[in-house]
Short mmCIF file of C-alpha atoms in Angstrom, two decimals:
data_model
loop_
_atom_site.label_atom_id
_atom_site.label_comp_id
_atom_site.label_asym_id
_atom_site.label_seq_id
_atom_site.Cartn_x
_atom_site.Cartn_y
_atom_site.Cartn_z
CA MET A 1 -10.41 24.88 0.82
CA GLU A 2 -10.08 24.23 -2.92
CA MET A 3 -12.66 21.59 -3.80
CA ASP A 4 -15.06 21.17 -6.70
CA THR A 5 -18.52 19.70 -6.25
CA GLU A 6 -17.82 16.51 -8.21
CA THR A 7 -14.77 15.69 -6.13
CA LEU A 8 -16.61 16.33 -2.87
CA LEU A 9 -19.54 14.13 -3.87
CA ALA A 10 -17.21 11.33 -4.86
CA LEU A 11 -15.33 11.58 -1.60
CA VAL A 12 -18.42 11.33 0.59
CA ALA A 13 -20.25 8.74 -1.50
CA SER A 14 -19.81 6.02 1.12
CA SER A 15 -21.92 5.87 4.29
CA LEU A 16 -20.83 8.29 7.00
CA PRO A 17 -22.12 9.02 10.52
CA ALA A 18 -24.97 11.50 10.81
CA GLY A 19 -24.10 15.08 11.65
CA VAL A 20 -20.75 15.13 9.85
CA SER A 21 -20.02 18.43 8.12
CA ALA A 22 -18.89 18.57 4.49
CA GLY A 23 -15.28 19.28 5.43
CA GLU A 24 -15.26 16.59 8.12
CA ALA A 25 -16.87 14.15 5.70
CA GLU A 26 -14.13 14.70 3.14
CA LEU A 27 -11.41 13.93 5.69
CA LEU A 28 -13.25 11.10 7.41
CA ASP A 29 -14.04 9.29 4.17
CA ALA A 30 -10.40 9.35 3.07
CA LEU A 31 -9.20 8.20 6.50
CA ILE A 32 -11.73 5.39 6.55
CA GLU A 33 -10.62 4.26 3.09
CA ALA A 34 -6.98 4.40 4.19
CA ASN A 35 -7.46 2.33 7.32
CA GLY A 36 -10.00 -0.26 6.34
CA ASP A 37 -12.81 0.50 8.83
CA ALA A 38 -15.34 1.63 6.26
CA PRO A 39 -18.99 1.12 7.21
CA PRO A 40 -21.08 -1.08 4.92
CA SER A 41 -22.42 0.54 1.78
CA PRO A 42 -26.14 1.23 1.59
CA THR A 43 -28.20 -1.76 0.51
CA LYS A 44 -28.57 -1.91 -3.26
CA SER A 45 -30.97 -3.93 -5.38
CA LEU A 46 -28.13 -5.72 -7.15
CA PRO A 47 -27.11 -9.05 -5.56
CA ARG A 48 -23.77 -9.12 -3.78
CA LEU A 49 -21.22 -11.14 -5.71
CA PRO A 50 -19.52 -14.05 -3.91
CA VAL A 51 -15.79 -13.90 -3.26
CA LEU A 52 -13.84 -15.43 -6.14
CA THR A 53 -10.71 -17.34 -5.07
CA LEU A 54 -7.86 -17.18 -7.56
CA THR A 55 -5.64 -20.22 -7.07
CA THR A 56 -3.22 -20.00 -10.01
CA PRO A 57 -0.99 -17.26 -11.44
CA ALA A 58 -3.00 -17.39 -14.67
CA MET A 59 -6.26 -16.71 -12.81
CA VAL A 60 -4.67 -13.87 -10.85
CA ALA A 61 -3.41 -12.18 -14.04
CA GLN A 62 -6.75 -12.70 -15.80
CA HIS A 63 -8.95 -11.07 -13.16
CA THR A 64 -6.76 -8.48 -11.41
CA PRO A 65 -4.00 -5.93 -12.18
CA THR A 66 -1.56 -8.11 -10.20
CA THR A 67 0.76 -10.97 -11.05
CA LEU A 68 1.61 -13.91 -8.80
CA HIS A 69 4.97 -15.68 -8.84
CA THR A 70 5.62 -18.76 -6.72
CA SER A 71 9.02 -19.93 -5.42
CA ILE A 72 10.49 -16.52 -6.21
CA LEU A 73 13.66 -17.09 -4.14
CA PRO A 74 15.96 -20.09 -3.74
CA ALA A 75 14.44 -22.18 -0.95
CA GLU A 76 17.29 -21.72 1.52
CA LEU A 77 17.44 -17.96 0.93
CA ALA A 78 13.68 -17.70 1.55
CA CYS A 79 14.08 -19.45 4.90
CA GLN A 80 17.04 -17.26 5.88
CA LEU A 81 15.02 -14.15 5.03
CA TYR A 82 12.07 -15.43 7.06
CA TYR A 83 14.21 -16.08 10.13
CA THR A 84 15.93 -12.70 9.80
CA MET A 85 12.64 -10.80 9.57
CA LEU A 86 11.13 -12.74 12.48
CA GLU A 87 13.98 -11.41 14.61
CA GLU A 88 13.53 -7.93 13.18
CA ALA A 89 9.80 -8.08 13.90
CA LYS A 90 10.45 -8.33 17.64
CA THR A 91 11.16 -4.59 17.60
CA TRP A 92 8.40 -3.51 15.18
CA SER A 93 5.43 -1.56 16.48
CA ARG A 94 1.66 -1.41 16.12
CA ASN A 95 0.63 1.76 14.35
CA LYS A 96 -1.91 4.06 15.98
CA TRP A 97 -4.09 6.79 14.50
CA TYR A 98 -7.29 8.70 15.14
CA LEU A 99 -10.41 7.69 13.28
CA ALA A 100 -13.63 9.66 13.87
CA ASP A 101 -12.22 11.09 17.13
CA ARG A 102 -11.25 7.61 18.31
CA LEU A 103 -7.71 6.34 18.75
CA VAL A 104 -7.35 2.98 17.02
CA GLU A 105 -4.44 0.54 16.73
CA SER A 106 -3.41 -1.79 13.95
CA PRO A 107 -3.69 -5.49 14.88
CA HIS A 108 -0.34 -6.33 13.29
CA THR A 109 3.19 -4.92 13.66
CA SER A 110 5.18 -3.02 11.02
CA GLY A 111 8.70 -1.83 10.31
CA PHE A 112 10.22 0.50 7.70
CA TYR A 113 13.55 0.03 5.89
CA ALA A 114 15.66 2.13 3.51
CA ARG A 115 17.97 0.50 0.99
CA ASP A 116 20.72 3.12 0.92
CA ALA A 117 22.68 3.32 4.15
CA LYS A 118 23.60 6.96 3.40
CA SER A 119 19.94 8.00 3.21
CA VAL A 120 18.81 6.31 6.43
CA ASP A 121 19.79 9.28 8.59
CA SER A 122 18.81 11.95 6.08
CA LYS A 123 16.10 14.43 7.02
CA GLY A 124 13.96 13.39 4.08
CA MET A 125 14.06 9.67 4.81
CA LEU A 126 13.36 10.28 8.50
CA GLU A 127 10.21 12.15 7.53
CA ALA A 128 9.19 9.51 5.00
CA ALA A 129 9.60 6.79 7.61
CA GLN A 130 7.40 8.75 10.01
CA TYR A 131 4.59 9.45 7.57
CA TRP A 132 4.46 6.31 5.43
CA TYR A 133 1.73 4.96 7.75
CA ASN A 134 -0.66 7.76 8.81
CA GLY A 135 1.96 9.95 10.42
CA ASN A 136 2.55 7.63 13.35
CA ARG A 137 5.90 8.50 14.91
CA GLN A 138 8.17 5.54 14.38
CA LYS A 139 11.78 4.68 14.93
CA PRO A 140 14.24 5.86 12.25
CA PRO A 141 14.39 3.54 9.24
CA ARG A 142 16.89 0.73 9.20
CA VAL A 143 19.09 -0.24 6.30
CA PHE A 144 18.15 -3.40 4.40
CA PRO A 145 19.64 -6.50 6.06
CA ASP A 146 22.07 -8.29 3.75
CA VAL A 147 19.64 -11.15 3.15
CA MET A 148 16.88 -8.69 2.15
CA GLU A 149 19.24 -7.01 -0.30
CA GLU A 150 20.10 -10.42 -1.79
CA ALA A 151 16.41 -11.29 -2.15
CA LEU A 152 15.64 -7.96 -3.81
CA HIS A 153 17.95 -8.77 -6.73
CA PHE A 154 15.66 -11.68 -7.63
CA VAL A 155 12.54 -9.54 -7.15
CA GLU A 156 13.76 -6.65 -9.31
CA LYS A 157 14.46 -8.90 -12.29
CA VAL A 158 10.93 -10.33 -12.19
CA VAL A 159 9.27 -6.94 -11.74
CA GLN A 160 11.22 -5.40 -14.60
CA GLU A 161 10.25 -8.25 -16.93
CA GLU A 162 6.58 -7.99 -15.95
CA MET A 163 6.54 -4.24 -16.52
CA LYS A 164 7.68 -4.75 -20.11
CA LYS A 165 4.52 -6.76 -20.76
CA ARG A 166 1.91 -4.29 -19.55
CA LYS A 167 0.43 -0.92 -20.40
CA ARG A 168 2.23 2.09 -18.97
CA TYR A 169 0.19 4.88 -17.39
CA PRO A 170 0.85 8.55 -18.21
CA LEU A 171 1.76 9.64 -14.69
CA GLU A 172 4.09 6.72 -13.95
CA TRP A 173 7.74 7.60 -13.38
CA GLY A 174 9.48 8.11 -16.71
CA GLY A 175 12.96 9.25 -15.69
CA GLU A 176 16.10 7.69 -14.25
CA PRO A 177 16.32 5.00 -13.05
CA SER A 178 14.49 3.90 -16.17
CA SER A 179 13.75 0.42 -14.81
CA TRP A 180 11.96 -0.37 -11.54
CA CYS A 181 14.16 -0.61 -8.48
CA ALA A 182 13.12 -0.50 -4.84
CA ASN A 183 14.66 2.00 -2.45
CA VAL A 184 12.45 1.33 0.60
CA ALA A 185 10.57 -1.60 2.10
CA ALA A 186 7.58 -1.60 4.44
CA SER A 187 7.40 -4.90 6.34
CA ASN A 188 4.51 -6.42 8.29
CA CYS A 189 4.16 -9.35 10.66
CA TYR A 190 0.84 -11.16 11.13
CA ARG A 191 0.89 -13.56 14.09
CA GLY A 192 -1.69 -16.29 14.16
CA CYS A 193 -5.04 -16.22 12.41
CA LYS A 194 -6.57 -13.20 14.19
CA GLU A 195 -4.10 -10.55 13.04
CA GLY A 196 -4.89 -8.89 9.73
CA VAL A 197 -5.49 -5.51 8.14
CA GLY A 198 -8.70 -3.95 6.83
CA ALA A 199 -9.48 -2.87 3.28
CA HIS A 200 -7.36 0.08 2.16
CA SER A 201 -5.34 1.50 -0.70
CA ASP A 202 -1.74 2.50 -0.09
CA MET A 203 -1.00 6.20 0.37
CA LEU A 204 0.75 7.57 -2.69
CA THR A 205 2.54 10.48 -1.00
CA TYR A 206 6.08 9.37 -1.82
CA LEU A 207 5.21 6.69 -4.40
CA GLY A 208 3.48 9.05 -6.81
CA PRO A 209 0.54 8.07 -9.06
CA TYR A 210 0.24 4.55 -10.48
CA PRO A 211 3.01 2.87 -8.47
CA THR A 212 4.28 -0.69 -8.82
CA ILE A 213 4.67 -2.49 -5.47
CA ALA A 214 6.29 -5.91 -5.09
CA SER A 215 5.25 -7.94 -2.04
CA ILE A 216 7.02 -11.09 -0.82
CA SER A 217 5.13 -13.45 1.51
CA LEU A 218 7.05 -15.66 3.92
CA GLY A 219 5.78 -18.18 6.44
CA THR A 220 2.23 -19.37 6.86
CA THR A 221 -0.22 -18.97 3.98
CA ARG A 222 -2.75 -16.13 4.22
CA ASN A 223 -5.33 -14.77 1.80
CA PHE A 224 -4.73 -11.45 0.08
CA ARG A 225 -8.11 -9.91 -0.66
CA LEU A 226 -8.73 -7.44 -3.50
CA ARG A 227 -12.02 -5.60 -3.90
CA GLU A 228 -12.66 -3.28 -6.80
CA VAL A 229 -14.15 0.17 -6.20
CA ILE A 230 -17.10 0.94 -8.47
CA PRO A 231 -17.27 4.47 -9.98
CA VAL A 232 -20.32 6.46 -8.92
CA THR A 233 -21.75 6.27 -12.44
CA GLU A 234 -21.76 2.45 -12.34
CA VAL A 235 -23.08 1.65 -8.86
CA ASP A 236 -26.57 0.90 -10.21
CA GLN A 237 -25.23 -1.22 -13.07
CA ARG A 238 -22.89 -3.71 -11.41
CA GLN A 239 -21.59 -4.87 -8.05
CA ALA A 240 -17.99 -4.85 -6.91
CA GLN A 241 -16.13 -8.12 -7.31
CA THR A 242 -13.95 -9.39 -4.47
CA PHE A 243 -11.00 -11.69 -5.09
CA ASP A 244 -9.05 -13.85 -2.63
CA ILE A 245 -5.48 -14.77 -3.59
CA PRO A 246 -3.83 -17.35 -1.29
CA LEU A 247 -0.20 -16.32 -0.78
CA PRO A 248 2.05 -19.22 0.27
CA HIS A 249 5.59 -19.04 1.60
CA ASN A 250 8.13 -17.69 -0.89
CA SER A 251 5.55 -16.15 -3.23
CA LEU A 252 5.73 -12.73 -4.86
CA LEU A 253 2.65 -10.65 -5.65
CA ILE A 254 3.28 -7.63 -7.87
CA MET A 255 0.64 -4.91 -7.58
CA HIS A 256 0.72 -3.20 -10.95
CA PRO A 257 -1.17 0.01 -11.74
CA PRO A 258 -4.00 0.73 -11.28
CA THR A 259 -4.24 -1.51 -8.18
CA GLN A 260 -3.98 1.46 -5.80
CA GLU A 261 -6.31 3.60 -7.89
CA LYS A 262 -9.07 1.06 -8.60
CA PHE A 263 -8.93 -1.52 -5.81
CA LYS A 264 -8.67 -1.84 -2.05
CA HIS A 265 -6.74 -4.69 -0.51
CA SER A 266 -6.74 -6.41 2.87
CA ILE A 267 -5.52 -9.42 4.83
CA PRO A 268 -8.71 -10.83 6.40
CA THR A 269 -8.64 -12.70 9.68
CA MET A 270 -9.27 -16.44 9.59
CA LYS A 271 -10.79 -19.05 11.87
CA SER A 272 -7.64 -21.15 11.69
CA ILE A 273 -4.40 -21.44 9.74
CA ASP A 274 -1.91 -24.19 9.00
CA THR A 275 1.37 -23.93 10.87
CA PHE A 276 4.48 -23.42 8.80
CA ARG A 277 7.56 -25.63 8.98
CA PRO A 278 10.51 -24.11 7.07
CA ALA A 279 12.40 -26.42 4.74
CA PHE A 280 15.68 -25.29 6.33
CA GLY A 281 16.41 -24.75 9.99
CA ARG A 282 18.19 -21.81 11.55
CA GLY A 283 21.46 -21.66 13.39
CA SER A 284 24.27 -24.18 13.65
CA GLY A 285 21.95 -26.79 15.12
CA ASN A 286 19.74 -26.62 12.04
CA GLU A 287 16.63 -26.61 14.23
CA VAL A 288 13.28 -26.53 12.41
CA ASP A 289 10.37 -25.15 14.42
CA GLN A 290 6.71 -24.66 13.67
CA HIS A 291 5.52 -21.10 13.10
CA ASN A 292 2.18 -19.32 12.78
CA GLU A 293 3.58 -15.98 11.60
CA ARG A 294 3.34 -14.51 8.13
CA ILE A 295 6.02 -11.98 7.19
CA ASN A 296 5.22 -9.61 4.35
CA ILE A 297 7.88 -7.37 2.74
CA THR A 298 6.56 -4.75 0.33
CA PHE A 299 9.36 -3.36 -1.82
CA ARG A 300 8.58 0.15 -3.05
CA PHE A 301 10.12 2.85 -5.20
CA PHE A 302 9.91 6.29 -3.59
CA ARG A 303 10.07 8.62 -6.58
CA PRO A 304 12.72 11.37 -6.83
CA ASP A 305 10.02 13.89 -7.77
CA PHE A 306 7.98 13.12 -4.63
CA GLN A 307 10.73 13.60 -2.09
CA PRO A 308 9.57 14.72 1.39
CA GLU A 309 10.76 18.32 0.92
CA SER A 310 8.48 18.65 -2.14
CA ILE A 311 5.28 17.54 -0.41
CA PRO A 312 2.68 20.31 0.22
CA ARG A 313 2.16 21.27 3.86
CA CYS A 314 -1.24 21.71 5.41
CA LYS A 315 -2.01 24.13 8.27
CA CYS A 316 -1.90 21.50 11.00
CA THR A 317 0.92 21.84 13.56
CA HIS A 318 2.01 25.19 12.10
CA GLY A 319 2.74 23.81 8.65
CA GLU A 320 4.95 20.94 9.81
CA THR A 321 2.57 18.18 8.75
CA PRO A 322 2.85 17.01 5.12
CA ALA A 323 -0.31 16.42 3.12
CA VAL A 324 -0.99 12.96 1.70
CA LEU A 325 -1.51 12.06 -1.94
CA ARG A 326 -4.58 9.98 -2.69
CA SER A 327 -6.66 8.89 -5.67
CA ASN A 328 -10.33 9.66 -6.22
CA MET A 329 -11.41 6.04 -6.60
CA LYS A 330 -15.07 6.86 -7.27
CA LYS A 331 -14.48 9.36 -10.05
CA LYS A 332 -17.24 9.60 -12.66
CA GLY A 333 -16.32 8.13 -16.03
CA GLY A 334 -12.95 8.12 -17.74
CA ASN A 335 -10.24 5.48 -17.66
CA GLU A 336 -7.66 7.51 -15.75
CA ALA A 337 -7.90 8.28 -12.05
CA SER A 338 -7.57 11.77 -10.58
CA HIS A 339 -5.17 12.45 -7.72
CA PHE A 340 -5.24 15.05 -4.98
CA TRP A 341 -3.41 16.29 -1.90
CA MET A 342 -5.33 16.42 1.36
CA CYS A 343 -4.77 17.03 5.05
CA ASN A 344 -3.94 13.94 7.06
CA GLY A 345 -3.28 15.79 10.31
CA GLY A 346 -6.39 14.34 11.90
CA ALA A 347 -4.82 10.88 11.90
CA GLN A 348 -2.46 11.97 14.70
CA ASN A 349 -3.78 15.36 15.81
CA GLU A 350 -6.50 13.98 18.09
CA GLY A 351 -8.75 13.65 15.07
CA LYS A 352 -8.56 17.35 14.19
CA SER A 353 -8.01 18.44 10.59
CA CYS A 354 -7.46 21.74 8.79
CA HIS A 355 -9.32 20.31 5.73
CA PHE A 356 -6.54 21.22 3.30
CA PHE A 357 -7.33 19.98 -0.23
CA LYS A 358 -5.59 20.54 -3.57
CA ASN A 359 -5.67 18.69 -6.88
CA LEU A 360 -2.34 17.25 -8.04
CA ASP A 361 -0.73 19.28 -10.83
CA VAL A 362 2.47 17.51 -11.88
CA VAL A 363 3.58 20.32 -14.22
CA GLY A 364 2.69 23.19 -11.88
CA GLU A 365 4.42 21.41 -9.00
CA GLY A 366 7.51 20.71 -11.10
CA ARG A 367 7.23 16.92 -10.92
CA GLY A 368 8.30 14.31 -13.41
CA PRO A 369 9.47 13.29 -15.87
CA CYS A 370 6.46 11.03 -16.31
CA VAL A 371 5.75 8.48 -19.02
CA ASN A 372 3.44 10.97 -20.74
CA VAL A 373 3.06 14.26 -18.86
CA LYS A 374 0.85 16.00 -21.40
CA ARG A 375 -1.71 13.23 -21.46
CA GLY A 376 -1.48 12.89 -17.71
CA ILE A 377 -2.32 16.54 -17.13
CA GLN A 378 -5.34 16.29 -19.41
CA ASN A 379 -6.66 13.45 -17.30
CA ASN A 380 -6.01 15.04 -13.92
#
C-alpha cells in the first residue's frame, strides 16, 4: 500500500474504535467521513462554537464557499418539478453500505439521472450510477424528465455567472465545455422531519477535484448544515464553525470549491417541520395538497477526464471495483487540498477492504486539461 506517514496520520486523526489496525483505520476513517456516522472528536480545551444560522444570501456568501439564490425557477415550473419528482421518488431506493462490519441504511431515498439519453445505457454511465453512492447496486440511470431539463437551463445560467465572480482552483476542469453544465443529477427525498443525512463530503470519483455542485430544494423547508474541517495544525488554535442554512422551496444552493475539500455537509433531523402547500396544484383538477416531503436535486458535472474507464481499480472483487477519489481534509498547512484514490470495496464487500491507496497524479494519469495543471501538481 502506497502511503506516507503524514497522510496516514491525517486520515486517522479522528476517534476510532480500539483495536483497529493502521490499514483498517485508513479505510474506516474515510468511510465514516463519507457516510456521516463519525464518532465525536476528543474533548478539547477550546469551547465549542454555537451553530450560526445564515438567513440571507449575503450572510451565506460571507461565511461559506456557497451561494444561495431564492425563487430560482418560475413559480409554476417549480411546482411542476416538485410534483414530477415526488412521483419519481416512489421508485427510488434507500442506499445500503457496510460501516465497521455493520450493514447500515440511509434514512432517505435517492435516485440517479443522466442528461443525455444516448449515455444512459452506456457501460460507463451504468457504472457511474452504481458507484456514485458507495457502490450500492442501483437501477440504471434515467434520462432527465422534460421538466428537469427545463429547470436546468435556469440553473446553468446562474451557476455560470457565479463562477465568473470567484477564484478558480488549479485542478478545476479547464477544457471543453468551457462553462459549467450538468450532465447528471443525484436526487434525494426526505419525508417528514425524521429523515436526514449525516455529515459527509461528496465523493469526487467522477466529479474530479474542486467541483461545483448546484442543488435545488423543493417542498418543505429544511436546514442545510455546513461544518468546516480544521487542519491538524490548527486544532489547538480554533474550533470548527457550524453553519445552518434554511433552504425553502424553489431555492438554489451552489456549492463552490472548496466546499467538498474543506467542509462536511448534512441535513439534520428536526423535531417538527411546517407542511408545504404548493402555489399551484397538479392535474386537471388543480388540486393543492399539503406535503411534508423535501425534494433535493443536485446537478453535477461528471468530468470527461474522470470517466469510469479511467478510474483506478483496487484488488477487491478481482479488480472489478473502482477506487474512490477523496480529499485529505485534515492536511497540514497549505491552502490547497491533496487528493487520493483509495479502496471503497469495504462499503459493499461485507466490510472487507484491500486497503488500496494512491495519491492523485493528474499528469501521470493523463487527466485534464485543468485550470492550472502545473500549479496543481505542485500542490498535490
